[in-house]
Amino acid sequence: NFKSLDIREYRVDTTIVYCVKFSAGAPQNYPVVIEYDTRDFPPGGLLYLRDNVNGTVFNYDMRGTTNVGPTTRTIVIRDPNVTGFCIEYTLPSVIQFPEVRERGWNFVSLPVVPSDPTSGVVFPNISSGQPLTFSSNQFMGADTVSPGVGYFVKYADVVDRTVSGVAVKRIDPTLPLYITVKVFPGWNTVGALAVPTYVNQTYMNFRPIGSGSSPSLVGEVYSYKPQRGYEQTARILPGLGYWIKVNTSGYYILTAPPSELNGKIEPKIADDYKVLNQLRISDADQKVGTVYFGRNSSVSNGRYELPPAPGEGMFDVRFNNNGFVSANKQLNGSHVVNFQGTEYPVVLSVSNADADYVVTDAVTGYVLGTLNQGEAGAIRINNPLVKSVKLTATGTATTMLSAAYP
């Protein structure tokens, strides 16, 4: 019998790699059996065993290999060309959710690989039953949760503040932690890392499945906040979920900038729509949604398509083109904006309209008020049946036709 010790500093925030070489003496002495007891593993730690050719021959989660006893596991090496293996050990920790959770629906992700992925363990204070995720054009409940995926979670008065597990510094199916996140054509809910990163091809990119082509990002990336709805973003922050749209299936890859660049990168987002009118829709619960509209021939509405509308009762504001931008080339063009999850009264306000607009209930045609060119204006809506309004440019200044909808 031969024994060898390899003792490392455990107070580190990285993956520790232990490599072993062996000789079976001759090919006929294979297979070689590796046996171990999972009780020797620290709770919550992740351990992978791979061949010493960077995992090209085999790669196993050591907690999920063949059982030969209650806690005894084995791995069988049959290839006589394999004369060594490496164990990648990532230490667990307890991480504070960096972003504040709020009462109601939150869009979140895991900054760790949890030691127990059961959704009720990770989110013990959840009030929505199951977290909801979106993939392949549908919302789905999740019994278990994993990093790299975005989840809608509803809280009552008590929210979750911490989560335990191994910190996620990279989402990549080929590197330690081996986090595999598939994306499909259309909208997908994805997750963040344990450290901030950014929306650009240096840090967020994709890999193909097999011999196919790599996905490309379509349009903008969005977060969701209970009091503001969907928001365009260029920052990927720990603990939050994000919506992305891609053109084909593939793998989602997310990395972090070097530590020396943290906080020094100024992310940029497309904002040519800011030449348009800014319309704020606020409600009695202090929710505020912001959209943009007006006459313009250069702004592309399609680029600013929003993700699928969230569930009933969740705050959302969008135009009927499914985006937060509505640019119209016509002099007397109209713009229909829909809102949900609001507490009445609801107030529509514009600071400096580019034309005179008549504002009507988009369903009944009832006139709610007007907005005058070059002026700040606000229209109050008291009727909870009004959930969609039309703004129609008239080309000339007008006077207020009515006060709020009774």
Short mmCIF file of N, CA and C in Angstrom, two decimals, residues 327-384:
data_model
loop_
_atom_site.label_atom_id
_atom_site.label_comp_id
_atom_site.label_asym_id
_atom_site.label_seq_id
_atom_site.Cartn_x
_atom_site.Cartn_y
_atom_site.Cartn_z
N ALA A 327 -42.07 54.69 -32.32
CA ALA A 327 -41.76 55.80 -33.21
C ALA A 327 -42.61 55.67 -34.46
N ASN A 328 -43.23 56.76 -34.86
CA ASN A 328 -44.16 56.74 -35.98
C ASN A 328 -43.79 57.85 -36.95
N LYS A 329 -43.74 57.54 -38.25
CA LYS A 329 -43.35 58.53 -39.25
C LYS A 329 -44.48 59.49 -39.60
N GLN A 330 -45.70 59.10 -39.33
CA GLN A 330 -46.84 59.90 -39.76
C GLN A 330 -47.04 61.14 -38.89
N LEU A 331 -47.48 62.22 -39.53
CA LEU A 331 -47.71 63.48 -38.81
C LEU A 331 -48.79 63.31 -37.75
N ASN A 332 -49.85 62.58 -38.09
CA ASN A 332 -50.95 62.35 -37.15
C ASN A 332 -50.94 60.90 -36.66
N GLY A 333 -49.77 60.38 -36.39
CA GLY A 333 -49.64 59.00 -35.96
C GLY A 333 -50.20 58.77 -34.56
N SER A 334 -50.51 57.51 -34.26
CA SER A 334 -51.03 57.16 -32.94
C SER A 334 -50.16 56.10 -32.29
N HIS A 335 -50.25 56.02 -30.97
CA HIS A 335 -49.44 55.11 -30.17
C HIS A 335 -50.33 54.54 -29.08
N VAL A 336 -50.45 53.22 -29.01
CA VAL A 336 -51.28 52.56 -28.00
C VAL A 336 -50.37 51.93 -26.95
N VAL A 337 -50.59 52.32 -25.70
CA VAL A 337 -49.78 51.81 -24.59
C VAL A 337 -50.68 51.03 -23.64
N ASN A 338 -50.20 49.86 -23.23
CA ASN A 338 -50.94 48.98 -22.32
C ASN A 338 -50.22 48.90 -20.99
N PHE A 339 -50.99 48.77 -19.90
CA PHE A 339 -50.37 48.62 -18.58
C PHE A 339 -51.18 47.64 -17.74
N GLN A 340 -50.48 46.95 -16.84
CA GLN A 340 -51.12 45.98 -15.96
C GLN A 340 -50.43 46.00 -14.60
N GLY A 341 -51.08 45.40 -13.61
CA GLY A 341 -50.50 45.34 -12.27
C GLY A 341 -50.47 46.68 -11.58
N THR A 342 -51.40 47.58 -11.93
CA THR A 342 -51.41 48.94 -11.38
C THR A 342 -52.50 49.10 -10.33
N GLU A 343 -52.24 50.03 -9.38
CA GLU A 343 -53.23 50.44 -8.40
C GLU A 343 -53.71 51.84 -8.79
N TYR A 344 -55.02 52.02 -8.86
CA TYR A 344 -55.58 53.28 -9.34
C TYR A 344 -55.74 54.27 -8.19
N PRO A 345 -55.63 55.58 -8.50
CA PRO A 345 -55.54 56.17 -9.84
C PRO A 345 -54.16 56.00 -10.47
N VAL A 346 -54.17 56.02 -11.81
CA VAL A 346 -52.95 55.97 -12.62
C VAL A 346 -52.78 57.33 -13.29
N VAL A 347 -51.52 57.81 -13.31
CA VAL A 347 -51.24 59.12 -13.90
C VAL A 347 -50.28 58.96 -15.07
N LEU A 348 -50.66 59.53 -16.23
CA LEU A 348 -49.80 59.58 -17.41
C LEU A 348 -49.20 60.98 -17.48
N SER A 349 -47.88 61.09 -17.60
CA SER A 349 -47.27 62.42 -17.64
C SER A 349 -46.19 62.49 -18.70
N VAL A 350 -46.11 63.65 -19.36
CA VAL A 350 -45.11 63.96 -20.37
C VAL A 350 -44.54 65.33 -20.04
N SER A 351 -43.22 65.48 -20.17
CA SER A 351 -42.61 66.75 -19.78
C SER A 351 -42.60 67.79 -20.89
N ASN A 352 -42.47 67.37 -22.15
CA ASN A 352 -42.33 68.34 -23.24
C ASN A 352 -42.76 67.65 -24.55
N ALA A 353 -44.03 67.61 -24.80
CA ALA A 353 -44.56 66.88 -25.95
C ALA A 353 -44.10 67.50 -27.26
N ASP A 354 -43.84 66.67 -28.26
CA ASP A 354 -43.38 67.17 -29.57
C ASP A 354 -44.54 67.59 -30.46
N ALA A 355 -45.77 67.33 -30.02
CA ALA A 355 -46.97 67.71 -30.78
C ALA A 355 -48.14 67.74 -29.82
N ASP A 356 -49.30 68.14 -30.31
CA ASP A 356 -50.52 68.04 -29.53
C ASP A 356 -51.05 66.61 -29.65
N TYR A 357 -51.45 66.02 -28.52
CA TYR A 357 -51.97 64.65 -28.54
C TYR A 357 -53.31 64.59 -27.83
N VAL A 358 -54.23 63.85 -28.45
CA VAL A 358 -55.47 63.49 -27.79
C VAL A 358 -55.29 62.10 -27.20
N VAL A 359 -55.63 61.96 -25.92
CA VAL A 359 -55.44 60.68 -25.23
C VAL A 359 -56.81 60.07 -24.97
N THR A 360 -57.02 58.85 -25.46
CA THR A 360 -58.32 58.19 -25.34
C THR A 360 -58.15 56.79 -24.76
N ASP A 361 -59.27 56.27 -24.21
CA ASP A 361 -59.32 54.87 -23.84
C ASP A 361 -59.24 54.07 -25.14
N ALA A 362 -58.23 53.19 -25.27
CA ALA A 362 -58.00 52.48 -26.52
C ALA A 362 -59.12 51.49 -26.83
N VAL A 363 -59.92 51.13 -25.84
CA VAL A 363 -61.01 50.17 -26.05
C VAL A 363 -62.31 50.88 -26.41
N THR A 364 -62.68 51.90 -25.63
CA THR A 364 -63.98 52.56 -25.83
C THR A 364 -63.89 53.82 -26.67
N GLY A 365 -62.70 54.39 -26.80
CA GLY A 365 -62.55 55.65 -27.52
C GLY A 365 -62.87 56.87 -26.68
N TYR A 366 -63.22 56.69 -25.42
CA TYR A 366 -63.55 57.81 -24.54
C TYR A 366 -62.34 58.73 -24.37
N VAL A 367 -62.54 60.03 -24.52
CA VAL A 367 -61.45 60.99 -24.41
C VAL A 367 -61.08 61.20 -22.94
N LEU A 368 -59.82 60.94 -22.63
CA LEU A 368 -59.32 61.08 -21.26
C LEU A 368 -58.67 62.44 -21.02
N GLY A 369 -58.17 63.07 -22.09
CA GLY A 369 -57.52 64.36 -21.95
C GLY A 369 -56.63 64.65 -23.13
N THR A 370 -55.86 65.73 -23.05
CA THR A 370 -54.93 66.09 -24.11
C THR A 370 -53.58 66.46 -23.52
N LEU A 371 -52.57 66.35 -24.35
CA LEU A 371 -51.22 66.81 -24.04
C LEU A 371 -50.85 67.86 -25.07
N ASN A 372 -50.35 69.00 -24.63
CA ASN A 372 -50.08 70.11 -25.53
C ASN A 372 -48.61 70.20 -25.91
N GLN A 373 -48.38 70.53 -27.15
CA GLN A 373 -47.02 70.63 -27.68
C GLN A 373 -46.19 71.63 -26.88
N GLY A 374 -44.95 71.20 -26.52
CA GLY A 374 -44.03 72.08 -25.83
C GLY A 374 -44.32 72.29 -24.37
N GLU A 375 -45.32 71.60 -23.82
CA GLU A 375 -45.70 71.79 -22.43
C GLU A 375 -45.60 70.48 -21.65
N ALA A 376 -45.47 70.62 -20.34
CA ALA A 376 -45.59 69.46 -19.47
C ALA A 376 -47.07 69.20 -19.24
N GLY A 377 -47.45 67.93 -19.24
CA GLY A 377 -48.86 67.61 -19.05
C GLY A 377 -49.04 66.30 -18.32
N ALA A 378 -50.17 66.16 -17.67
CA ALA A 378 -50.48 64.93 -16.93
C ALA A 378 -51.97 64.65 -17.05
N ILE A 379 -52.29 63.36 -17.13
CA ILE A 379 -53.69 62.92 -17.21
C ILE A 379 -53.90 61.86 -16.13
N ARG A 380 -54.91 62.05 -15.32
CA ARG A 380 -55.22 61.15 -14.22
C ARG A 380 -56.34 60.20 -14.63
N ILE A 381 -56.14 58.92 -14.41
CA ILE A 381 -57.15 57.91 -14.75
C ILE A 381 -57.60 57.24 -13.46
N ASN A 382 -58.90 57.39 -13.14
CA ASN A 382 -59.45 56.81 -11.92
C ASN A 382 -60.12 55.46 -12.15
N ASN A 383 -60.55 55.22 -13.37
CA ASN A 383 -61.34 54.02 -13.68
C ASN A 383 -60.42 52.80 -13.85
N PRO A 384 -60.53 51.77 -12.98
CA PRO A 384 -59.65 50.60 -13.08
C PRO A 384 -59.91 49.74 -14.31
#
